[in-house]
Coordinates of C-alpha atoms and ligand atoms in Angstrom, one line a residue:
X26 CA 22.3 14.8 18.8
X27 CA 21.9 12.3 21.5
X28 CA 18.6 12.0 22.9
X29 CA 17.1 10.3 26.2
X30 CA 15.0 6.9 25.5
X31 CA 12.0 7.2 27.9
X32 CA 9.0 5.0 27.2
X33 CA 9.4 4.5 24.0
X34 CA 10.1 7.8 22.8
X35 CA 13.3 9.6 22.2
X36 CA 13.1 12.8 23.9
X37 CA 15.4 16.2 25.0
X38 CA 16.2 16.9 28.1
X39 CA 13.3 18.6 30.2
X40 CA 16.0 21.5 30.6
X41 CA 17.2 21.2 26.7
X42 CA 20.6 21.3 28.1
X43 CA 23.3 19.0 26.2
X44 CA 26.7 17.8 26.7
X45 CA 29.6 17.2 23.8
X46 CA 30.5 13.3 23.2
X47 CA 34.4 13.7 22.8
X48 CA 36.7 11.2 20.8
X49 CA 39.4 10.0 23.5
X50 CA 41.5 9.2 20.4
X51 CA 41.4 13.0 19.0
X52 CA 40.3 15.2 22.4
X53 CA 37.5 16.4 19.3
X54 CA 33.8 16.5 19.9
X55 CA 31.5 15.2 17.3
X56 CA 28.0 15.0 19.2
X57 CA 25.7 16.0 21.8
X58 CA 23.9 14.4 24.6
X59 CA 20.9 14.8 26.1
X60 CA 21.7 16.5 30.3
X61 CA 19.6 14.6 31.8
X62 CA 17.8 16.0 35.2
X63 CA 15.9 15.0 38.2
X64 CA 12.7 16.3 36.2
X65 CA 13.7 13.6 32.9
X66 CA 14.6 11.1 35.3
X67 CA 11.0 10.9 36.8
X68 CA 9.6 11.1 33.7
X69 CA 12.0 7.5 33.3
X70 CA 10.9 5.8 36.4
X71 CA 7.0 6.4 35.4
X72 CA 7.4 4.8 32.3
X73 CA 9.0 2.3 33.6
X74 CA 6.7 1.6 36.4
X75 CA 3.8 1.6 33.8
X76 CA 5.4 -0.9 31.8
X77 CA 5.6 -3.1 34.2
X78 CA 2.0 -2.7 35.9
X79 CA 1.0 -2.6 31.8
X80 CA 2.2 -4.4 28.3
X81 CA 5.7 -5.7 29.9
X82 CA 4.4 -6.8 33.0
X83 CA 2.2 -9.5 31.1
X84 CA 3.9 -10.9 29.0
X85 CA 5.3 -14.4 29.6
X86 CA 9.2 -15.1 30.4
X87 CA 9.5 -17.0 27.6
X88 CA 8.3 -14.2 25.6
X89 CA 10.6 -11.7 27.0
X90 CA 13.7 -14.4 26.7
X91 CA 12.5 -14.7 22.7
X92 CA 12.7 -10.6 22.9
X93 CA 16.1 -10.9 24.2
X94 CA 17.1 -13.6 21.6
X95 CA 15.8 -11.0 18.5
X96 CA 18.3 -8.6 20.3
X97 CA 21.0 -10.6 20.5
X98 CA 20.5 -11.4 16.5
X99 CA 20.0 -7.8 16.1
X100 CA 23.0 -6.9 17.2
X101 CA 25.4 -9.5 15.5
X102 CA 24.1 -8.7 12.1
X103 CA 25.2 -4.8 13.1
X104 CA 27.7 -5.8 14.7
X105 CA 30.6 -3.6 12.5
X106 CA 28.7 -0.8 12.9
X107 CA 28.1 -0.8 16.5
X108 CA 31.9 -2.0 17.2
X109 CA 32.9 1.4 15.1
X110 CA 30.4 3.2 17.2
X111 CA 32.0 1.7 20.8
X112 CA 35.7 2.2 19.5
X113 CA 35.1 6.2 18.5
X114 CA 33.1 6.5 22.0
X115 CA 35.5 5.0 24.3
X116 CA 38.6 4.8 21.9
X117 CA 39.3 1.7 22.5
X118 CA 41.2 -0.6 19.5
X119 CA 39.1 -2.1 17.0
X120 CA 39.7 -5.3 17.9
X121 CA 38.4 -4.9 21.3
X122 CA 35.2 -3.1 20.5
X123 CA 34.4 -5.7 17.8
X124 CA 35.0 -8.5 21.0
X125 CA 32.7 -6.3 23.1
X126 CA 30.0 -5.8 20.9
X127 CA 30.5 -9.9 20.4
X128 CA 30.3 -10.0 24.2
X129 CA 26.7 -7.8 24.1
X130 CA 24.9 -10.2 22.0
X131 CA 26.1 -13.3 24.1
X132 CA 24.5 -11.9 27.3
X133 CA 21.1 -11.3 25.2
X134 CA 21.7 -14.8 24.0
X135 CA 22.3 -15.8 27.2
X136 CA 20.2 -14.5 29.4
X137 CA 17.3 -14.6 26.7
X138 CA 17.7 -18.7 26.7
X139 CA 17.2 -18.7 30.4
X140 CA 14.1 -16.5 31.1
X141 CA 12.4 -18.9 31.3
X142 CA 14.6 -21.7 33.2
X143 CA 14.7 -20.4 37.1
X144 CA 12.4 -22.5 38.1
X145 CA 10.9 -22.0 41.7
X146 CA 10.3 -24.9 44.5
X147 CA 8.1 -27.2 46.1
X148 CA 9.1 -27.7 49.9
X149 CA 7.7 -30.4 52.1
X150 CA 6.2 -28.9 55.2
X151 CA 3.3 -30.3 57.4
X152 CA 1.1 -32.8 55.8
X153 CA -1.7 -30.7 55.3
X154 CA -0.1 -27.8 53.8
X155 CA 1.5 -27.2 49.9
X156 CA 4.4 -24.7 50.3
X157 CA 6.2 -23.0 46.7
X158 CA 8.6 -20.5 46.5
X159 CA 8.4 -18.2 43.2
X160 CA 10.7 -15.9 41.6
X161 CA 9.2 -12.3 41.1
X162 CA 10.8 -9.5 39.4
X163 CA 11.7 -6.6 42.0
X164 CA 9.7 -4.1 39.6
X165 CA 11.7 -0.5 38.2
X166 CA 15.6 -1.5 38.8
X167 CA 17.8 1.4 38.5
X168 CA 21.0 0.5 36.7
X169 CA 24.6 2.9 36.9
X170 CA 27.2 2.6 34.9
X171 CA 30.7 3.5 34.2
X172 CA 32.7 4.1 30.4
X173 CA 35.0 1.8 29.9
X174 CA 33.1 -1.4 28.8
X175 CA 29.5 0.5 28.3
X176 CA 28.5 -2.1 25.7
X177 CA 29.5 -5.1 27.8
X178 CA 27.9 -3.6 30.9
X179 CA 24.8 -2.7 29.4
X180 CA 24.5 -6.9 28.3
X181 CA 26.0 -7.9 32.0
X182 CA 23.6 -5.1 34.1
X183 CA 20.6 -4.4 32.0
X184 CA 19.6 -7.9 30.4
X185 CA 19.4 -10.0 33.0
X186 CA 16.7 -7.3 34.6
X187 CA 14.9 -7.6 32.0
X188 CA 14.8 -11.2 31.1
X189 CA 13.4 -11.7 35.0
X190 CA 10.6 -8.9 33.9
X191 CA 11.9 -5.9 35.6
X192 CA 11.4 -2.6 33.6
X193 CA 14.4 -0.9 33.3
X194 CA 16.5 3.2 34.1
X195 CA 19.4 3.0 32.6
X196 CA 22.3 6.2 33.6
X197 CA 25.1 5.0 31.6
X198 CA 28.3 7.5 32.3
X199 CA 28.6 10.6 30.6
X200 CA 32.0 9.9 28.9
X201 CA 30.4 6.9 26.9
X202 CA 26.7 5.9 26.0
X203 CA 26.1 5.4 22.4
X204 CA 26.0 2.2 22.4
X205 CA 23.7 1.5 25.1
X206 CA 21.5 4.3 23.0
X207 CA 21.8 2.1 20.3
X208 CA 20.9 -1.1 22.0
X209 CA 17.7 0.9 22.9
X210 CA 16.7 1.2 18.7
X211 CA 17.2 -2.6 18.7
X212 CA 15.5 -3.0 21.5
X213 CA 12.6 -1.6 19.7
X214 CA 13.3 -3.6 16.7
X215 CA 13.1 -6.7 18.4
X216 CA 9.8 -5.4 20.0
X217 CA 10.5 -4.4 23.5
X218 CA 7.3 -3.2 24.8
X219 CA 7.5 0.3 25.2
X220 CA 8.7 1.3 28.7
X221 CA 10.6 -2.1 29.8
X222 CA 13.8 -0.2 28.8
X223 CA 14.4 3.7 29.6
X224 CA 17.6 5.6 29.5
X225 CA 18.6 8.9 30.9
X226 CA 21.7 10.4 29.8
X227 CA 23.7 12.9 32.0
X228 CA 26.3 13.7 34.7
X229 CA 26.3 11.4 37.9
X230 CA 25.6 14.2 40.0
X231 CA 22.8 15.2 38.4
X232 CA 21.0 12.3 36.9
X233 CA 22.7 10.0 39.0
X234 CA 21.7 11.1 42.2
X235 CA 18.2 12.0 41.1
X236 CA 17.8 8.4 40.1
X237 CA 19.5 6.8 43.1
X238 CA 16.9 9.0 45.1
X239 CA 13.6 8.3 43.2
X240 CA 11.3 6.9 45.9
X241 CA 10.1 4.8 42.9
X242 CA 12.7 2.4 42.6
X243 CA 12.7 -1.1 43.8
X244 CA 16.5 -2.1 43.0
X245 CA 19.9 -0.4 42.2
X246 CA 23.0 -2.0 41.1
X247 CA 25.9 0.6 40.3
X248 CA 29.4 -0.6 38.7
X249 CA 31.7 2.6 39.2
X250 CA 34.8 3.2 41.5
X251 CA 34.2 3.1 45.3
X252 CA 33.8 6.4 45.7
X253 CA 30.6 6.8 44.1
X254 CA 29.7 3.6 45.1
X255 CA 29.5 4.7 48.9
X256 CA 27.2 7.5 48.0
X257 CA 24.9 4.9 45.9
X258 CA 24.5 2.7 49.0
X259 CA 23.7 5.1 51.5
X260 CA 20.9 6.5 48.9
X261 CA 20.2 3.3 48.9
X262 CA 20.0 2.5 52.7
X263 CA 17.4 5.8 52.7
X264 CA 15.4 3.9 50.8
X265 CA 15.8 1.1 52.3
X266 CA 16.1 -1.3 48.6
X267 CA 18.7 -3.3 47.6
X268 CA 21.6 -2.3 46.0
X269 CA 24.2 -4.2 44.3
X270 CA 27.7 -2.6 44.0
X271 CA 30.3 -3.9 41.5
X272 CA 33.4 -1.4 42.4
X273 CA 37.3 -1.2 41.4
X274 CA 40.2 -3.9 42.1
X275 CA 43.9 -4.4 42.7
X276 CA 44.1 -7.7 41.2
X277 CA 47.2 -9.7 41.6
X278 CA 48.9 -12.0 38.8
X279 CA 51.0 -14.6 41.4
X280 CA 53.5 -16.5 39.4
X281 CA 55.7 -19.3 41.7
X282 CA 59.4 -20.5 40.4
X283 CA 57.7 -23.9 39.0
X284 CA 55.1 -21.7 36.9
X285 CA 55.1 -22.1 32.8
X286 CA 56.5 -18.9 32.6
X287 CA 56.5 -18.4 28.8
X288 CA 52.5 -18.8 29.2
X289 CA 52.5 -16.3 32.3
X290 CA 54.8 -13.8 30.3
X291 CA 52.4 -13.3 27.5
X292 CA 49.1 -13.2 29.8
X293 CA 50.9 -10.5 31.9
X294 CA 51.3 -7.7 29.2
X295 CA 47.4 -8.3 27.9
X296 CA 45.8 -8.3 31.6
X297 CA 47.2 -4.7 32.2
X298 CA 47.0 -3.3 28.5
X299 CA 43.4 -4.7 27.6
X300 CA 41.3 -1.1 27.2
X301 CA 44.2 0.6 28.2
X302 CA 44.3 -0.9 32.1
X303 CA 40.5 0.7 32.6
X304 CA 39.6 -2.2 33.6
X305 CA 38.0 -2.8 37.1
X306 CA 39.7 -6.9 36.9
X307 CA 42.9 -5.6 34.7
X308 CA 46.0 -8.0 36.4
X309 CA 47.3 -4.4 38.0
X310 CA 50.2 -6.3 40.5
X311 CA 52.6 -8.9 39.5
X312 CA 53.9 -10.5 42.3
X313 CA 56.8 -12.8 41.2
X314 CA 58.7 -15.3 43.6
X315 CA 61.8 -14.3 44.4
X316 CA 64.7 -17.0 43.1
X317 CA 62.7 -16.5 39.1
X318 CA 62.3 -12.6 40.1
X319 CA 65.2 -11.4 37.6
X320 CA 64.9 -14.0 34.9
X321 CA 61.2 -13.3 34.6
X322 CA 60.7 -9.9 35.3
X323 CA 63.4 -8.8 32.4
X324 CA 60.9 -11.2 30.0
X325 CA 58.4 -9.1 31.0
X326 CA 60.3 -5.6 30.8
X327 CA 60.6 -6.6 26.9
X328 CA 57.3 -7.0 26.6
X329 CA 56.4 -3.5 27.9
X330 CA 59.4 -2.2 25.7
X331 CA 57.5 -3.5 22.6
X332 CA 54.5 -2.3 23.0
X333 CA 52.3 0.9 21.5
X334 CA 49.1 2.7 22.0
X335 CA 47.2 4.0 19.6
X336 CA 44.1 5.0 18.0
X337 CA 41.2 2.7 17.5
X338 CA 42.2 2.2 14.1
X339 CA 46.0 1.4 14.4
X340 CA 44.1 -1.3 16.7
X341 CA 47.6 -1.7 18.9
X342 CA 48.3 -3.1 22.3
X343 CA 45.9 -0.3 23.8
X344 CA 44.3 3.3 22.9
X345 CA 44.0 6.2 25.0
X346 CA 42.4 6.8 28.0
X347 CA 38.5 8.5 28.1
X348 CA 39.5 11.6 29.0
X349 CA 41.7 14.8 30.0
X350 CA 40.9 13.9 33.8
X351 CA 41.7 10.0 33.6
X352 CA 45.1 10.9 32.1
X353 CA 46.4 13.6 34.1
X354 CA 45.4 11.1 36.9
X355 CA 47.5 8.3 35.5
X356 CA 50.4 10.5 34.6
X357 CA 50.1 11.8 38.7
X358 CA 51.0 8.2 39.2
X359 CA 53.6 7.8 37.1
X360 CA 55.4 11.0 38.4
X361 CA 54.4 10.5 42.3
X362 CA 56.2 7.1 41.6
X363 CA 59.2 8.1 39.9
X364 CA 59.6 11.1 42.3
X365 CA 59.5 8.6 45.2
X366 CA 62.2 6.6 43.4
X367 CA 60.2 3.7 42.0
X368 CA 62.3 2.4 39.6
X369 CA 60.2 2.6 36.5
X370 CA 61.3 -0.8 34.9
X371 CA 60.3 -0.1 30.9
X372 CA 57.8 2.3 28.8
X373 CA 56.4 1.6 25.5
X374 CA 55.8 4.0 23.0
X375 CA 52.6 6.2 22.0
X376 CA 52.4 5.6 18.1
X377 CA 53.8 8.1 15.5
X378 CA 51.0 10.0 14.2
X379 CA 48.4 9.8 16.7
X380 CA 46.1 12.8 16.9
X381 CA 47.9 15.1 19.1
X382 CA 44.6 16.0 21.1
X383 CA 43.8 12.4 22.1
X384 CA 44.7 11.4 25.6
X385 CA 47.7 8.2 25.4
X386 CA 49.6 6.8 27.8
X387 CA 51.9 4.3 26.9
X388 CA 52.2 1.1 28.9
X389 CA 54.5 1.7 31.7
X390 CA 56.1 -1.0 34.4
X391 CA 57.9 -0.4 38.0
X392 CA 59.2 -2.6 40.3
X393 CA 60.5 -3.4 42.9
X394 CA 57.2 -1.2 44.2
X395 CA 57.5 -1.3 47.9
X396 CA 55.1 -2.7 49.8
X397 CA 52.6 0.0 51.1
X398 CA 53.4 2.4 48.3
X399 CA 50.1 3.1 46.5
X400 CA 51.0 1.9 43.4
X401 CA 51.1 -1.7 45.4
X402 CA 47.3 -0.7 47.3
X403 CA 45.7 2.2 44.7
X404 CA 43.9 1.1 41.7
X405 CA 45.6 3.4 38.8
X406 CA 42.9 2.3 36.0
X407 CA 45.4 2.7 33.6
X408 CA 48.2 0.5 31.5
X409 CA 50.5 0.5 34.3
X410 CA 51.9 -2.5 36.4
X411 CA 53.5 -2.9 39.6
X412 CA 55.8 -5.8 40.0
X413 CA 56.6 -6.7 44.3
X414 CA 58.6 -10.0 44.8
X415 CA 57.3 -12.5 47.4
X416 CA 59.4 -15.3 49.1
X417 CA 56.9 -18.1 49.8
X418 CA 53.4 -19.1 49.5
X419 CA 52.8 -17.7 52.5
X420 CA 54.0 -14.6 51.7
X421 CA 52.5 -14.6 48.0
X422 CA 49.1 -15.1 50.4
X423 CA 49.9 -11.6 52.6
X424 CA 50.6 -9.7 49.7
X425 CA 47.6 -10.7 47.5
X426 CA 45.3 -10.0 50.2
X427 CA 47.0 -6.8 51.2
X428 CA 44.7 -4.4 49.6
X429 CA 41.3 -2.8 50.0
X430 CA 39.9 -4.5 46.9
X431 CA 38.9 -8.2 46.1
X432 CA 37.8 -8.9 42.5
X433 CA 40.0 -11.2 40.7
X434 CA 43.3 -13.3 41.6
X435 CA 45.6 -15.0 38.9
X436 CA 48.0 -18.0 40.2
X437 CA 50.5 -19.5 37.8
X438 CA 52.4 -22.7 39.2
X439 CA 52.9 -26.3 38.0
X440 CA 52.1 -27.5 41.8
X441 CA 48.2 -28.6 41.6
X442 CA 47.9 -28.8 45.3
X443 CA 49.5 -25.5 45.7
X444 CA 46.4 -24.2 43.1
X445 CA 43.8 -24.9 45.4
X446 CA 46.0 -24.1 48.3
X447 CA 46.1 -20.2 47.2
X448 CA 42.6 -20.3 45.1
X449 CA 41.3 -21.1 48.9
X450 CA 42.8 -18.3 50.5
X451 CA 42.3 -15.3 48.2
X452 CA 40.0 -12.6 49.5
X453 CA 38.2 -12.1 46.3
X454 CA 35.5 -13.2 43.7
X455 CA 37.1 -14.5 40.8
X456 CA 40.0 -17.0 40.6
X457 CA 41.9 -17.8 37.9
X458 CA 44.7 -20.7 38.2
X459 CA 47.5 -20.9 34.6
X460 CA 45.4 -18.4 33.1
X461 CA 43.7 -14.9 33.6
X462 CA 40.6 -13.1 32.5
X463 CA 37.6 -14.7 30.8
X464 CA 37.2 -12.6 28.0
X465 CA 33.5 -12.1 28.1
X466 CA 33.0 -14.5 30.6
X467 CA 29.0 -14.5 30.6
X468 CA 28.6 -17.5 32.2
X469 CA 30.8 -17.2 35.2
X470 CA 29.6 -15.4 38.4
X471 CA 31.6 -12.4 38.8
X472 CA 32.0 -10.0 41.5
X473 CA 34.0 -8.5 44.4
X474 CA 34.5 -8.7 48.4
X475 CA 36.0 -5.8 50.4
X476 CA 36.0 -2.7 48.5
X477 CA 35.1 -4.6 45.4
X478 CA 31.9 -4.3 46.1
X479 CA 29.0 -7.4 46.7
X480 CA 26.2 -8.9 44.9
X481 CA 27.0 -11.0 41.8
X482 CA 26.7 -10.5 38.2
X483 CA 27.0 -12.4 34.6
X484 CA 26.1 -16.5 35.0
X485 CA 22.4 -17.8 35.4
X486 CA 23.2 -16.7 39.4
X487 CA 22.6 -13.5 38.3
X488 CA 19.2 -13.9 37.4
X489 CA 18.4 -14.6 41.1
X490 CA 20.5 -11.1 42.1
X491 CA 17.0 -9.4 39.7
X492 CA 14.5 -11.4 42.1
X493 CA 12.2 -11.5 45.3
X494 CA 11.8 -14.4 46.2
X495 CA 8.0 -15.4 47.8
X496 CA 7.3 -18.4 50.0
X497 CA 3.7 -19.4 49.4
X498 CA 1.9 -21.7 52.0
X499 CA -1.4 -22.6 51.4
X500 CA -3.7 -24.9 53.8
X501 CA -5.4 -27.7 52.1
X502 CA -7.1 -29.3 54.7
X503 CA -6.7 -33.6 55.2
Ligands
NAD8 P1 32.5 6.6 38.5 O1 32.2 6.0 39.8 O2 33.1 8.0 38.4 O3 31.1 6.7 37.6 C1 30.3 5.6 37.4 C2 28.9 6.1 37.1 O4 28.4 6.7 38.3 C3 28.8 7.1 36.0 O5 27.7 6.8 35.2 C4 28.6 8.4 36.7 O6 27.9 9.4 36.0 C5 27.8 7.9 37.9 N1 27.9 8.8 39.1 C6 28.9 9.7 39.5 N2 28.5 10.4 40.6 C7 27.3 9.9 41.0 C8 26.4 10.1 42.0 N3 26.7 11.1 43.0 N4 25.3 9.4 42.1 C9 25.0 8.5 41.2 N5 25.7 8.2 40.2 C10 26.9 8.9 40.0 O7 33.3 5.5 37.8 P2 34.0 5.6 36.3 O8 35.1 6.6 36.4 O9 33.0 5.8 35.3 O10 34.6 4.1 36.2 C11 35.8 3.7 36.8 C12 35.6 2.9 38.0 O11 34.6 1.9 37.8 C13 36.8 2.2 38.5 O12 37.0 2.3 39.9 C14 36.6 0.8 38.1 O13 37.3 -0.2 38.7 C15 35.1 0.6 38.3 N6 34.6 -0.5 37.5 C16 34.2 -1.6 38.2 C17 33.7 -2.7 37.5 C18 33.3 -4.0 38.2 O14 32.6 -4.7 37.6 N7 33.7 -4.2 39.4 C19 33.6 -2.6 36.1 C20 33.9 -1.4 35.5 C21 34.4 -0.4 36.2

């Protein structure tokens, strides 16, 4: 049984309700969770508001990066047990959850070894005045996440809060949170003070909204599709806070004639399988110039026509998806697009012997997908591609840009002016030029424009996302 983590304590629900934790990989439950109310999330927000007027609040940032540091240590010498724990939560392949968990203890690393390095400033202003501007944590940051990277998110949303001294409510999703409830026990071990950290378990609707509506909160930063994320921000407006909003994508994968192809080709599979396309960057549309369309499209049909999911275990090209909801959604696509005569280009296969209760999909590819359709605009979040052919650069520009979303862009082309050329114009937050994806990425400020969402995470720029910033001017007299 899954319990909340609120001030230190592990605690039930106020209303003793639960909810089952379900293997995607088997459709089985093997836990409960904590339901998590308004009444348990106000019980959060005081806890963490007295941290931070108490114990956390005074300690130095060089003592809350060293904190930090003992986490990150923490949770590499765990490390095979928490990656079990993420791939049976989220039913992701081993191989993955052991990179995750990698991931995790690089932002605590990370973020712990700059604590204490945003330095303020000293601006001359009249002669007889001393001006500084300081870095001050907003105070209880409210923190929403989604399931398919919940150890990941936890190191890219939560750490950085705390390193700049916030104190900390956590609402991970509902379809995956152990290991963020684990993080919380080596949070303790490391000697968090008690408070600085505080996680409420439940549905969005109920826990969700109750903490997006405290009138305690100073901050909120919500990664989740742009749905929810539109109800976050006006909650947000009410209260007048900030609120940063990291949301879905549509991102392309542009590959030109003159491109390395046999690089591009075996990027292309990986940025649409990784975590079974539940991805919010996942390289979702392949746009391919039109005279290498054929040639490098069938390349990448075989690719598809290889590949597997599976169960964590069986650690293939992807597992299944998080849940019953998630896959009929997928399949919708998949039949909406063959219905509307697509031509569905390749499937893989779901392994033999899979649990027949878990929810696969195998990797799927259409194309030509007509511009407009929605498998060109609609993020699926799930492993399926849409290849569109583009004459020219110009074009290629048009057709990257021509969705809602704006996260990531991938251009492949042996034409270093034409790199830069595109890089400039992409509406969007990340690019990536003969390559695509970062892996972890923890140094490099990510984030979205358009429907992706705004504000910026991972890198030290995040830190400043996690801070007021105060101008001090003080008279001194001749
Ligand atoms: P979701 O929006 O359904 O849920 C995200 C979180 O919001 C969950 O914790 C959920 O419980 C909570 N929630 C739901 N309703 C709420 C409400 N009314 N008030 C407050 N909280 C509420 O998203 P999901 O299905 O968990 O994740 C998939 C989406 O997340 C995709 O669109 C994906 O692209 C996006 N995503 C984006 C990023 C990014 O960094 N840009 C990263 C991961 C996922």
């Amino acid at each position: 049984m899954q319990q909340h983590f609120i001030g230190g304590q592990w605690v039930a629900s106020a209303s003793g309700e639960t909810l089952p934790v379900i293997d995607p990989s088997t459709g089985e439950t093997f836990d409960q969770l904590a339901r998590g109310n308004a009444e348990d999330i106000d019980r959060a927000v005081r806890a963490a508001r007295a941290a931070r007027e108490g114990a956390w609040g005074r300690l130095t940032a060089t003592e809350r990066g060293r904190i930090l540091c003992r986490m990150s240590a923490l949770i590499l010498e765990q490390h095979e047990e928490l990656a079990q724990l993420e791939a049976r939560d989220t039913g992701k392949p081993l191989t993955q959850a052991r990179a995750d968990i990698t991931v995790a203890a690089r932002y605590c690393e990370f973020y712990g070894g700059a604590a204490d390095k945003l330095h303020g400033e000293q601006i001359p202003y009249l002669n007889d005045f001393h001006v500084v501007v300081m870095h001050e944590p907003y105070g209880v940051t409210a923190h929403i996440l989604p399931w398919n990277y919940p150890a990941q998110m936890f190191g890219r949303s939560v750490v950085p809060a705390l390193a700049m001294g916030n104190a900390v409510v956590l609402k991970p999703s509902e379809d995956a949170c152990l290991t963020p409830l684990a993080f919380c026990r080596i949070a303790e071990q490391a000697g968090l003070p008690a408070g600085a950290l505080n996680v409420v378990t439940g549905l969005g609707e109920e826990a969700g909204a109750a903490l997006t509506a405290h009138p305690d909160i100073n901050f909120v930063t919500f990664t989740g599709s742009p749905e929810v994320g539109r109800l976050v921000q006006r909650a947000a407006g009410d209260r007048l806070i900030k609120c940063v909003l990291e949301l879905g994508g549509k991102s392309p994968q542009i590959v030109f004639a003159d491109a390395d192809l046999d690089r591009a080709e075996a990027t292309i599979l990986k940025a649409i399988t990784q975590n079974a396309g539940q991805t919010c960057s996942a390289g979702s549309r392949l746009l391919v110039q039109r005279s290498v369309h054929d040639e490098f499209v069938a390349r990448v049909v075989k690719r598809f026509e290889g590949s597997r999911a599976g169960s964590p275990a069986m650690d293939l090209d992807c597992g299944p998806l998080i849940n019953a909801a998630q896959k009929q959604r997928v399949e919708g696509f998949i039949r909406r697009a063959i219905d509307s005569g697509v031509p569905m280009l390749a499937q893989g296969r779901v392994a033999a012997g899979v649990p027949a209760g878990g929810y696969y999909v195998a990797p799927t590819v259409f194309g030509p997908v007509p511009r407009g359709h929605e498998l060109a605009c609609d993020e699926v979040f799930g492993p399926v591609l849409s290849i569109i052919p583009f004459d020219d650069e110009e074009d290629a520009v048009r057709l990257a840009n021509a969705t809602d979303f704006g996260l990531l862009a991938g251009i492949w082309t042996r034409d270093g002016s034409r790199l830069i050329r595109m890089a400039k114009r992409m509406e969007c937050g990340q690019v990536y030029l003969n390559c695509y994806g970062a892996g972890g990425g923890v140094e490099l400020p990510f984030g979205g424009v358009k429907h992706s969402g705004h504000g910026r995470e991972k890198g030290f720029l995040a830190l400043e996302e996690f801070c007021v910033i105060k101008t001090v001017v003080q008279f001194h007299g001749e």
